[in-house]
mmCIF file of C-alpha atoms in Angstrom:
data_model
loop_
_atom_site.group_PDB
_atom_site.id
_atom_site.type_symbol
_atom_site.label_atom_id
_atom_site.label_comp_id
_atom_site.label_asym_id
_atom_site.label_seq_id
_atom_site.Cartn_x
_atom_site.Cartn_y
_atom_site.Cartn_z
ATOM 1 C CA MET A 1 -77.719 109.572 -10.392
ATOM 2 C CA PHE A 2 -79.795 111.820 -8.164
ATOM 3 C CA GLY A 3 -81.555 109.915 -5.415
ATOM 4 C CA LYS A 4 -85.321 109.720 -5.795
ATOM 5 C CA TYR A 5 -87.475 110.571 -2.793
ATOM 6 C CA ASP A 6 -91.167 110.261 -1.987
ATOM 7 C CA LYS A 7 -93.503 110.248 1.011
ATOM 8 C CA LYS A 8 -91.768 107.202 2.417
ATOM 9 C CA THR A 9 -88.843 109.546 3.098
ATOM 10 C CA PHE A 10 -90.484 112.951 3.583
ATOM 11 C CA ASN A 11 -94.057 113.124 4.880
ATOM 12 C CA GLU A 12 -95.455 115.936 2.726
ATOM 13 C CA ILE A 13 -93.117 116.099 -0.259
ATOM 14 C CA LYS A 14 -94.736 117.470 -3.436
ATOM 15 C CA SER A 15 -91.986 117.795 -6.035
ATOM 16 C CA GLN A 16 -88.244 117.159 -6.183
ATOM 17 C CA HIS A 17 -85.930 119.726 -7.766
ATOM 18 C CA ASN A 18 -82.534 118.354 -8.788
ATOM 19 C CA ILE A 19 -79.896 121.091 -8.901
ATOM 20 C CA MET A 20 -76.436 120.292 -10.239
ATOM 21 C CA VAL A 21 -73.589 122.644 -9.329
ATOM 22 C CA LEU A 22 -70.090 122.773 -10.833
ATOM 23 C CA VAL A 23 -67.520 124.600 -8.675
ATOM 24 C CA GLY A 24 -64.016 125.527 -9.821
ATOM 25 C CA ASN A 25 -60.842 127.008 -8.388
ATOM 26 C CA GLY A 26 -62.320 130.512 -8.190
ATOM 27 C CA PHE A 27 -64.144 129.443 -5.035
ATOM 28 C CA ASP A 28 -60.995 128.209 -3.279
ATOM 29 C CA ILE A 29 -59.108 131.355 -4.290
ATOM 30 C CA ALA A 30 -61.868 133.551 -2.819
ATOM 31 C CA LEU A 31 -61.746 131.720 0.524
ATOM 32 C CA LEU A 32 -57.964 131.820 0.714
ATOM 33 C CA ASN A 33 -57.912 135.529 -0.142
ATOM 34 C CA LYS A 34 -60.377 136.259 2.648
ATOM 35 C CA TYR A 35 -58.953 134.052 5.404
ATOM 36 C CA LYS A 36 -55.277 134.959 5.291
ATOM 37 C CA THR A 37 -54.030 132.571 7.940
ATOM 38 C CA GLY A 38 -51.976 129.424 8.335
ATOM 39 C CA LYS A 39 -48.518 128.410 7.160
ATOM 40 C CA MET A 40 -48.856 130.087 3.746
ATOM 41 C CA LYS A 41 -50.698 133.212 4.823
ATOM 42 C CA GLY A 42 -51.575 135.397 1.844
ATOM 43 C CA LYS A 43 -51.141 132.648 -0.766
ATOM 44 C CA THR A 44 -53.911 130.964 -2.732
ATOM 45 C CA SER A 45 -54.418 127.930 -4.963
ATOM 46 C CA SER A 46 -53.796 130.107 -8.009
ATOM 47 C CA TYR A 47 -51.642 128.904 -10.869
ATOM 48 C CA SER A 48 -49.000 131.574 -10.239
ATOM 49 C CA ASP A 49 -48.737 130.837 -6.501
ATOM 50 C CA PHE A 50 -48.261 127.124 -7.231
ATOM 51 C CA TYR A 51 -45.532 127.930 -9.749
ATOM 52 C CA GLU A 52 -43.718 130.157 -7.247
ATOM 53 C CA TYR A 53 -44.021 127.421 -4.600
ATOM 54 C CA ILE A 54 -42.400 124.671 -6.653
ATOM 55 C CA LYS A 55 -39.747 127.092 -7.866
ATOM 56 C CA TYR A 56 -38.915 128.379 -4.369
ATOM 57 C CA TYR A 57 -38.626 124.885 -2.868
ATOM 58 C CA ASN A 58 -36.968 123.473 -5.987
ATOM 59 C CA LEU A 59 -39.495 120.628 -6.075
ATOM 60 C CA CYS A 60 -39.556 120.067 -9.802
ATOM 61 C CA ASP A 61 -36.801 118.963 -12.148
ATOM 62 C CA GLU A 62 -36.176 121.837 -14.540
ATOM 63 C CA LYS A 63 -36.109 119.278 -17.355
ATOM 64 C CA ASN A 64 -39.772 118.542 -16.634
ATOM 65 C CA ILE A 65 -41.572 119.325 -19.886
ATOM 66 C CA LEU A 66 -44.575 120.887 -18.188
ATOM 67 C CA PHE A 67 -42.463 122.994 -15.840
ATOM 68 C CA LYS A 68 -40.523 124.392 -18.799
ATOM 69 C CA LYS A 69 -43.759 125.300 -20.588
ATOM 70 C CA MET A 70 -45.171 126.716 -17.377
ATOM 71 C CA THR A 71 -42.120 128.966 -17.011
ATOM 72 C CA GLU A 72 -42.723 130.297 -20.512
ATOM 73 C CA GLN A 73 -46.361 131.017 -19.618
ATOM 74 C CA MET A 74 -45.514 133.060 -16.542
ATOM 75 C CA SER A 75 -44.791 136.041 -18.768
ATOM 76 C CA TYR A 76 -48.527 136.632 -18.989
ATOM 77 C CA ASP A 77 -51.590 136.133 -16.804
ATOM 78 C CA SER A 78 -52.249 132.386 -16.769
ATOM 79 C CA ASN A 79 -54.587 130.015 -14.941
ATOM 80 C CA TRP A 80 -55.103 126.287 -14.491
ATOM 81 C CA SER A 81 -56.959 125.898 -17.761
ATOM 82 C CA ASP A 82 -53.811 127.195 -19.492
ATOM 83 C CA PHE A 83 -51.795 124.474 -17.765
ATOM 84 C CA GLU A 84 -54.106 121.773 -19.058
ATOM 85 C CA LEU A 85 -54.045 123.363 -22.498
ATOM 86 C CA ILE A 86 -50.270 122.802 -22.416
ATOM 87 C CA ILE A 87 -50.941 119.090 -21.968
ATOM 88 C CA ASN A 88 -53.531 119.253 -24.750
ATOM 89 C CA THR A 89 -51.049 120.880 -27.150
ATOM 90 C CA LEU A 90 -48.219 118.472 -26.326
ATOM 91 C CA VAL A 91 -50.430 115.411 -26.795
ATOM 92 C CA LEU A 92 -51.957 116.576 -30.079
ATOM 93 C CA GLU A 93 -48.638 117.719 -31.533
ATOM 94 C CA GLY A 94 -47.114 114.298 -30.911
ATOM 95 C CA LYS A 95 -43.547 115.656 -30.943
ATOM 96 C CA ILE A 96 -42.707 114.410 -27.437
ATOM 97 C CA GLN A 97 -43.001 110.803 -26.307
ATOM 98 C CA GLN A 98 -46.199 110.340 -24.377
ATOM 99 C CA ASN A 99 -44.530 108.448 -21.549
ATOM 100 C CA LYS A 100 -42.374 111.535 -20.930
ATOM 101 C CA ILE A 101 -45.459 113.764 -20.774
ATOM 102 C CA GLU A 102 -47.124 111.348 -18.371
ATOM 103 C CA LYS A 103 -44.024 111.216 -16.159
ATOM 104 C CA SER A 104 -44.086 115.006 -15.981
ATOM 105 C CA ILE A 105 -47.758 114.965 -14.951
ATOM 106 C CA ASP A 106 -47.034 112.402 -12.214
ATOM 107 C CA GLU A 107 -44.290 114.660 -10.866
ATOM 108 C CA PHE A 108 -46.752 117.551 -10.782
ATOM 109 C CA GLN A 109 -49.235 115.432 -8.797
ATOM 110 C CA ASN A 110 -46.652 115.054 -6.043
ATOM 111 C CA CYS A 111 -45.730 118.736 -6.091
ATOM 112 C CA PHE A 112 -49.341 119.831 -5.989
ATOM 113 C CA THR A 113 -50.099 117.571 -3.021
ATOM 114 C CA ARG A 114 -47.259 119.156 -1.031
ATOM 115 C CA PHE A 115 -48.477 122.606 -2.031
ATOM 116 C CA LEU A 116 -52.070 121.955 -0.953
ATOM 117 C CA ASN A 117 -51.052 120.368 2.346
ATOM 118 C CA ASP A 118 -49.052 123.487 3.216
ATOM 119 C CA LEU A 119 -51.710 125.840 1.895
ATOM 120 C CA VAL A 120 -54.778 124.314 3.570
ATOM 121 C CA ASP A 121 -53.712 123.592 7.136
ATOM 122 C CA ALA A 122 -55.648 123.186 10.398
ATOM 123 C CA ASP A 123 -55.517 126.903 11.278
ATOM 124 C CA LEU A 124 -57.194 127.828 7.994
ATOM 125 C CA LEU A 125 -59.829 125.087 8.222
ATOM 126 C CA LEU A 126 -60.786 126.016 11.768
ATOM 127 C CA LYS A 127 -61.099 129.711 10.889
ATOM 128 C CA ILE A 128 -63.368 128.973 7.915
ATOM 129 C CA ASN A 129 -65.314 126.403 9.939
ATOM 130 C CA SER A 130 -66.092 128.934 12.673
ATOM 131 C CA ASP A 131 -67.010 131.812 10.349
ATOM 132 C CA VAL A 132 -69.274 129.790 8.045
ATOM 133 C CA GLN A 133 -71.118 128.327 11.012
ATOM 134 C CA GLU A 134 -71.572 131.672 12.768
ATOM 135 C CA LYS A 135 -72.832 133.436 9.614
ATOM 136 C CA GLU A 136 -74.903 130.423 8.496
ATOM 137 C CA LEU A 137 -73.475 130.766 5.011
ATOM 138 C CA ALA A 138 -74.394 127.268 3.822
ATOM 139 C CA THR A 139 -78.142 127.662 4.322
ATOM 140 C CA GLN A 140 -78.013 131.252 3.071
ATOM 141 C CA SER A 141 -76.338 130.025 -0.093
ATOM 142 C CA LEU A 142 -78.770 127.178 -0.738
ATOM 143 C CA GLY A 143 -81.955 128.973 0.222
ATOM 144 C CA HIS A 144 -81.410 132.462 -1.197
ATOM 145 C CA PHE A 145 -79.351 132.034 -4.378
ATOM 146 C CA LEU A 146 -82.121 133.328 -6.663
ATOM 147 C CA ASN A 147 -81.713 136.684 -4.978
ATOM 148 C CA ASP A 148 -78.449 137.057 -6.930
ATOM 149 C CA LEU A 149 -80.477 137.441 -10.130
ATOM 150 C CA GLU A 150 -82.157 140.671 -11.159
ATOM 151 C CA SER A 151 -85.813 140.968 -10.155
ATOM 152 C CA SER A 152 -86.648 141.318 -13.846
ATOM 153 C CA CYS A 153 -84.953 137.998 -14.697
ATOM 154 C CA ASP A 154 -87.211 135.651 -16.682
ATOM 155 C CA ILE A 155 -85.772 132.375 -15.352
ATOM 156 C CA GLU A 156 -88.519 129.740 -15.150
ATOM 157 C CA PHE A 157 -87.195 127.695 -12.241
ATOM 158 C CA PRO A 158 -88.900 129.724 -9.459
ATOM 159 C CA SER A 159 -92.335 129.243 -11.036
ATOM 160 C CA LYS A 160 -91.919 125.468 -10.683
ATOM 161 C CA THR A 161 -91.409 125.649 -6.899
ATOM 162 C CA THR A 162 -93.917 125.664 -4.064
ATOM 163 C CA TYR A 163 -94.463 124.575 -0.465
ATOM 164 C CA TYR A 164 -93.162 121.156 0.600
ATOM 165 C CA ASP A 165 -90.805 120.689 -2.336
ATOM 166 C CA LEU A 166 -87.431 119.001 -1.986
ATOM 167 C CA TYR A 167 -84.294 120.863 -3.152
ATOM 168 C CA ASN A 168 -81.708 118.213 -3.922
ATOM 169 C CA PHE A 169 -78.282 119.783 -4.572
ATOM 170 C CA VAL A 170 -75.364 117.769 -5.937
ATOM 171 C CA PHE A 171 -72.080 119.690 -6.068
ATOM 172 C CA PHE A 172 -69.271 118.607 -8.378
ATOM 173 C CA ASN A 173 -66.186 120.042 -6.733
ATOM 174 C CA PHE A 174 -63.374 120.311 -9.294
ATOM 175 C CA ASN A 175 -60.988 121.443 -6.570
ATOM 176 C CA TYR A 176 -58.822 118.885 -4.805
ATOM 177 C CA THR A 177 -59.289 120.501 -1.393
ATOM 178 C CA ALA A 178 -62.204 120.110 1.007
ATOM 179 C CA LEU A 179 -62.777 123.871 1.337
ATOM 180 C CA LEU A 180 -66.141 123.685 -0.433
ATOM 181 C CA ASP A 181 -67.082 120.635 1.650
ATOM 182 C CA ASN A 182 -66.274 122.659 4.771
ATOM 183 C CA TYR A 183 -68.383 125.599 3.584
ATOM 184 C CA LEU A 184 -71.427 123.474 2.706
ATOM 185 C CA TYR A 185 -71.457 121.203 5.737
ATOM 186 C CA LEU A 186 -74.869 121.424 7.386
ATOM 187 C CA ASP A 187 -73.873 121.707 11.028
ATOM 188 C CA LYS A 188 -76.150 121.765 14.082
ATOM 189 C CA THR A 189 -76.214 125.566 14.158
ATOM 190 C CA GLN A 190 -77.531 125.938 10.599
ATOM 191 C CA PHE A 191 -79.597 122.833 10.067
ATOM 192 C CA ASP A 192 -81.905 120.498 11.956
ATOM 193 C CA PRO A 193 -83.245 117.537 9.926
ATOM 194 C CA HIS A 194 -86.492 117.627 11.918
ATOM 195 C CA TYR A 195 -86.777 121.182 13.223
ATOM 196 C CA TRP A 196 -90.530 121.279 13.916
ATOM 197 C CA LYS A 197 -92.227 119.145 16.558
ATOM 198 C CA ASN A 198 -95.038 117.879 14.326
ATOM 199 C CA ALA A 199 -93.721 118.547 10.814
ATOM 200 C CA ASP A 200 -90.647 117.168 9.066
ATOM 201 C CA ARG A 201 -89.849 120.213 6.886
ATOM 202 C CA ASN A 202 -86.281 121.371 7.483
ATOM 203 C CA PHE A 203 -85.535 124.194 5.045
ATOM 204 C CA GLN A 204 -86.753 127.596 3.849
ATOM 205 C CA PHE A 205 -86.436 128.307 0.132
ATOM 206 C CA TYR A 206 -86.806 131.849 -1.224
ATOM 207 C CA PRO A 207 -88.067 131.774 -4.834
ATOM 208 C CA GLU A 208 -88.044 135.481 -5.710
ATOM 209 C CA CYS A 209 -85.327 136.782 -7.981
ATOM 210 C CA GLY A 210 -83.779 139.829 -6.355
ATOM 211 C CA GLY A 211 -86.639 139.839 -3.858
ATOM 212 C CA SER A 212 -85.451 138.134 -0.687
ATOM 213 C CA SER A 213 -84.147 141.369 0.784
ATOM 214 C CA GLY A 214 -87.636 142.810 1.200
ATOM 215 C CA LYS A 215 -89.519 142.930 4.494
ATOM 216 C CA ASN A 216 -91.812 140.025 3.675
ATOM 217 C CA PRO A 217 -90.093 137.824 1.077
ATOM 218 C CA THR A 218 -91.903 134.775 -0.187
ATOM 219 C CA ASN A 219 -90.488 131.596 1.289
ATOM 220 C CA TRP A 220 -91.444 127.968 0.942
ATOM 221 C CA SER A 221 -91.371 125.554 3.877
ATOM 222 C CA SER A 222 -89.390 122.795 2.198
ATOM 223 C CA TYR A 223 -86.886 119.941 2.340
ATOM 224 C CA LEU A 224 -83.144 119.988 1.660
ATOM 225 C CA LEU A 225 -80.529 117.417 0.679
ATOM 226 C CA THR A 226 -76.924 117.995 -0.417
ATOM 227 C CA ASP A 227 -74.117 115.860 -1.759
ATOM 228 C CA ILE A 228 -70.552 116.681 -2.863
ATOM 229 C CA ILE A 229 -68.502 114.761 -5.431
ATOM 230 C CA HIS A 230 -64.817 115.238 -6.292
ATOM 231 C CA PRO A 231 -64.587 113.867 -9.848
ATOM 232 C CA HIS A 232 -60.903 114.772 -10.291
ATOM 233 C CA GLY A 233 -59.514 113.508 -6.996
ATOM 234 C CA ILE A 234 -58.596 114.821 -3.544
ATOM 235 C CA GLN A 235 -55.356 116.045 -2.014
ATOM 236 C CA GLU A 236 -55.254 113.227 0.567
ATOM 237 C CA ILE A 237 -54.812 110.711 -2.274
ATOM 238 C CA PRO A 238 -52.048 112.171 -4.481
ATOM 239 C CA ARG A 239 -52.440 109.592 -7.266
ATOM 240 C CA SER A 240 -56.150 110.480 -7.548
ATOM 241 C CA ILE A 241 -55.380 114.047 -8.684
ATOM 242 C CA LEU A 242 -56.245 114.334 -12.365
ATOM 243 C CA PHE A 243 -54.631 116.822 -14.706
ATOM 244 C CA GLY A 244 -55.556 116.272 -18.317
ATOM 245 C CA ILE A 245 -57.591 117.073 -21.392
ATOM 246 C CA ASP A 246 -60.924 116.441 -23.059
ATOM 247 C CA MET A 247 -61.128 114.703 -26.423
ATOM 248 C CA ASP A 248 -64.244 114.225 -28.489
ATOM 249 C CA VAL A 249 -63.046 111.191 -30.449
ATOM 250 C CA TYR A 250 -60.444 108.625 -29.396
ATOM 251 C CA ASP A 251 -60.152 104.835 -29.213
ATOM 252 C CA LYS A 252 -60.851 103.824 -25.614
ATOM 253 C CA GLY A 253 -59.316 100.422 -26.187
ATOM 254 C CA ARG A 254 -56.144 101.175 -28.100
ATOM 255 C CA SER A 255 -55.322 104.881 -28.312
ATOM 256 C CA LYS A 256 -52.317 106.237 -26.433
ATOM 257 C CA GLU A 257 -54.091 109.587 -26.031
ATOM 258 C CA LYS A 258 -56.572 108.077 -23.568
ATOM 259 C CA ARG A 259 -53.822 108.224 -20.925
ATOM 260 C CA PHE A 260 -54.450 111.986 -20.737
ATOM 261 C CA VAL A 261 -58.245 112.160 -21.076
ATOM 262 C CA LYS A 262 -59.881 113.134 -17.764
ATOM 263 C CA SER A 263 -63.317 111.856 -18.756
ATOM 264 C CA TYR A 264 -61.849 108.396 -19.419
ATOM 265 C CA TRP A 265 -60.053 107.971 -16.085
ATOM 266 C CA ALA A 266 -62.812 109.585 -14.013
ATOM 267 C CA GLN A 267 -65.366 107.441 -15.906
ATOM 268 C CA TYR A 268 -67.669 110.373 -16.548
ATOM 269 C CA ASP A 269 -70.076 108.406 -18.750
ATOM 270 C CA ILE A 270 -70.596 105.665 -16.172
ATOM 271 C CA LYS A 271 -70.604 107.705 -12.972
ATOM 272 C CA TYR A 272 -72.010 111.114 -13.891
ATOM 273 C CA GLN A 273 -74.006 111.040 -17.129
ATOM 274 C CA SER A 274 -77.240 110.152 -15.329
ATOM 275 C CA TYR A 275 -77.074 113.338 -13.244
ATOM 276 C CA PHE A 276 -77.518 115.412 -16.387
ATOM 277 C CA ASP A 277 -80.529 113.353 -17.442
ATOM 278 C CA GLU A 278 -82.284 114.271 -14.202
ATOM 279 C CA ALA A 279 -81.113 117.847 -13.490
ATOM 280 C CA GLU A 280 -83.573 120.719 -13.730
ATOM 281 C CA LEU A 281 -81.174 123.557 -12.968
ATOM 282 C CA PHE A 282 -77.399 123.911 -13.385
ATOM 283 C CA ILE A 283 -75.150 126.393 -11.597
ATOM 284 C CA ILE A 284 -71.506 127.074 -12.505
ATOM 285 C CA PHE A 285 -69.329 128.961 -10.019
ATOM 286 C CA GLY A 286 -65.613 129.801 -10.124
ATOM 287 C CA MET A 287 -64.822 127.965 -13.364
ATOM 288 C CA SER A 288 -62.843 129.331 -16.289
ATOM 289 C CA LEU A 289 -65.169 127.711 -18.877
ATOM 290 C CA SER A 290 -62.323 126.066 -20.750
ATOM 291 C CA ILE A 291 -62.369 123.400 -23.459
ATOM 292 C CA THR A 292 -60.446 121.145 -21.048
ATOM 293 C CA ASP A 293 -63.760 120.716 -19.191
ATOM 294 C CA GLY A 294 -65.737 120.564 -22.401
ATOM 295 C CA TRP A 295 -67.430 117.267 -21.549
ATOM 296 C CA TRP A 296 -69.303 118.849 -18.651
ATOM 297 C CA LEU A 297 -70.346 121.910 -20.632
ATOM 298 C CA ASP A 298 -71.438 119.750 -23.561
ATOM 299 C CA GLN A 299 -73.707 117.707 -21.297
ATOM 300 C CA ILE A 300 -75.285 120.903 -19.950
ATOM 301 C CA PHE A 301 -75.816 122.117 -23.525
ATOM 302 C CA ASP A 302 -77.580 118.834 -24.385
ATOM 303 C CA THR A 303 -79.786 118.933 -21.295
ATOM 304 C CA ILE A 304 -80.863 122.529 -21.873
ATOM 305 C CA LEU A 305 -81.703 121.688 -25.459
ATOM 306 C CA SER A 306 -83.499 118.397 -24.873
ATOM 307 C CA LYS A 307 -85.074 118.837 -21.435
ATOM 308 C CA ASN A 308 -85.562 122.588 -21.194
ATOM 309 C CA ALA A 309 -83.200 122.875 -18.231
ATOM 310 C CA GLU A 310 -81.627 126.200 -17.225
ATOM 311 C CA LEU A 311 -78.142 127.382 -16.286
ATOM 312 C CA ILE A 312 -76.855 130.122 -13.990
ATOM 313 C CA ILE A 313 -73.207 131.113 -14.499
ATOM 314 C CA TYR A 314 -71.419 133.083 -11.765
ATOM 315 C CA LYS A 315 -68.494 134.948 -13.292
ATOM 316 C CA TYR A 316 -66.008 137.004 -11.285
ATOM 317 C CA LYS A 317 -65.411 140.396 -12.923
ATOM 318 C CA ALA A 318 -67.260 139.082 -15.918
ATOM 319 C CA GLU A 319 -67.224 140.296 -19.433
ATOM 320 C CA LYS A 320 -70.577 141.311 -20.871
ATOM 321 C CA GLU A 321 -73.337 138.753 -20.379
ATOM 322 C CA GLU A 322 -73.366 137.874 -24.069
ATOM 323 C CA ASP A 323 -69.590 137.357 -23.988
ATOM 324 C CA VAL A 324 -69.899 134.886 -21.106
ATOM 325 C CA LYS A 325 -72.554 132.954 -22.992
ATOM 326 C CA ASN A 326 -70.367 132.851 -26.091
ATOM 327 C CA ILE A 327 -67.392 131.570 -24.077
ATOM 328 C CA PHE A 328 -69.616 128.800 -22.739
ATOM 329 C CA ILE A 329 -70.743 127.835 -26.251
ATOM 330 C CA GLN A 330 -67.178 127.884 -27.635
ATOM 331 C CA SER A 331 -66.058 125.548 -24.846
ATOM 332 C CA CYS A 332 -68.737 123.010 -25.778
ATOM 333 C CA ILE A 333 -66.367 121.260 -28.170
ATOM 334 C CA ARG A 334 -69.033 118.853 -29.407
ATOM 335 C CA HIS A 335 -71.512 121.636 -30.200
ATOM 336 C CA ARG A 336 -69.491 124.441 -31.762
ATOM 337 C CA ASP A 337 -71.003 123.645 -35.148
ATOM 338 C CA SER A 338 -74.555 123.122 -33.907
ATOM 339 C CA ARG A 339 -77.461 124.751 -35.707
ATOM 340 C CA LYS A 340 -77.689 128.469 -35.021
ATOM 341 C CA GLU A 341 -81.247 128.134 -33.715
ATOM 342 C CA ASP A 342 -80.135 125.466 -31.189
ATOM 343 C CA ILE A 343 -77.289 127.650 -29.958
ATOM 344 C CA GLU A 344 -79.608 130.644 -29.570
ATOM 345 C CA LEU A 345 -82.137 128.520 -27.664
ATOM 346 C CA VAL A 346 -79.441 127.372 -25.237
ATOM 347 C CA LYS A 347 -78.135 130.916 -24.776
ATOM 348 C CA ARG A 348 -81.630 132.172 -23.922
ATOM 349 C CA ARG A 349 -81.736 129.737 -20.999
ATOM 350 C CA ILE A 350 -78.406 130.863 -19.560
ATOM 351 C CA TYR A 351 -78.389 133.563 -16.867
ATOM 352 C CA VAL A 352 -75.175 135.336 -15.842
ATOM 353 C CA VAL A 353 -74.344 136.732 -12.405
ATOM 354 C CA SER A 354 -71.350 139.057 -12.614
ATOM 355 C CA PHE A 355 -69.677 140.095 -9.341
ATOM 356 C CA GLU A 356 -66.551 141.931 -8.196
ATOM 357 C CA HIS A 357 -66.690 141.050 -4.507
ATOM 358 C CA ASN A 358 -67.401 137.665 -2.967
ATOM 359 C CA ASN A 359 -70.601 138.822 -1.308
ATOM 360 C CA THR A 360 -73.130 136.961 -3.455
ATOM 361 C CA TYR A 361 -75.840 134.929 -1.765
ATOM 362 C CA PHE A 362 -74.630 131.782 -3.492
ATOM 363 C CA LEU A 363 -71.241 130.635 -2.128
ATOM 364 C CA GLY A 364 -70.661 134.146 -0.831
ATOM 365 C CA LEU A 365 -68.491 134.962 2.165
ATOM 366 C CA GLU A 366 -70.623 137.562 3.913
ATOM 367 C CA LYS A 367 -73.856 137.343 5.871
ATOM 368 C CA LYS A 368 -76.590 139.135 3.937
ATOM 369 C CA GLU A 369 -79.158 141.145 5.846
#
């Protein structure tokens, strides 16, 4: 759950705003495309680059069920959600023994660890570390993200903010690398926990949509906290890397299918459900919005509907705004058949930021003037 803070922690705190952020592989790909350095210069964590890597180094047995299906997919533009949909199809079809599918997944864990360790080396990390610190991208991202929305946007979140509020960000990093962790680290150049001599405020938040670029933008003297969670594992622990599916109904005690359900092994309900109960604003960045992550999208749907929360979706080269909202709804596998009025209510509280270059305020790669 989000930590709860009061004047025992921060001297003048007024309100606490809990912001939950889901970050997918699009973020890692953007960084790797920009900082072309290291052992695998020019390669990214994309599905196609991983496939070429295991094929080039002959890391995977060609009898591997998933590798065979992956090879078939390479005839068209595929991504990681397509890979997990392969697992979903194989499990639901039931034509192949589940222990064989699981063995194939375990083999992919090992291959992917080797791939990531070659892809994200010290040269790359140091380059990103230096650039993010110099451009102060972490604090720009956290303090100015509303500037990515149109000035005419009717999002309610800004109206709930004021001086001396706490902005408590929790990032769920669905990538197995620490690239996002590197980007968001609040180093001594960007952040001082007690900057002022006689006041404990440590952050400036800019509440105007599309307005922070003006000469005198509104800004609130505020407080900041961040946390980062890797629900699907990290590259340093190969067996922690989760590839799998989402299922709405299955027997947690006896079903064989549970071996492939990410929410079961990551213990979503126990570890992460409470974050949704307390979140005021959600942000999704770099995710494909697939049914394989349906649990997360379903929880957001519920929270928007029951607690009047809001959602900002960042979509690279997005379709029309309405199309993005519809993709989100269709990936909420537990809500596809919800009442039309509930779906429309949720869609009204979703705001889409479409971009073609990674120069947004939020998780962008350029210093904004």
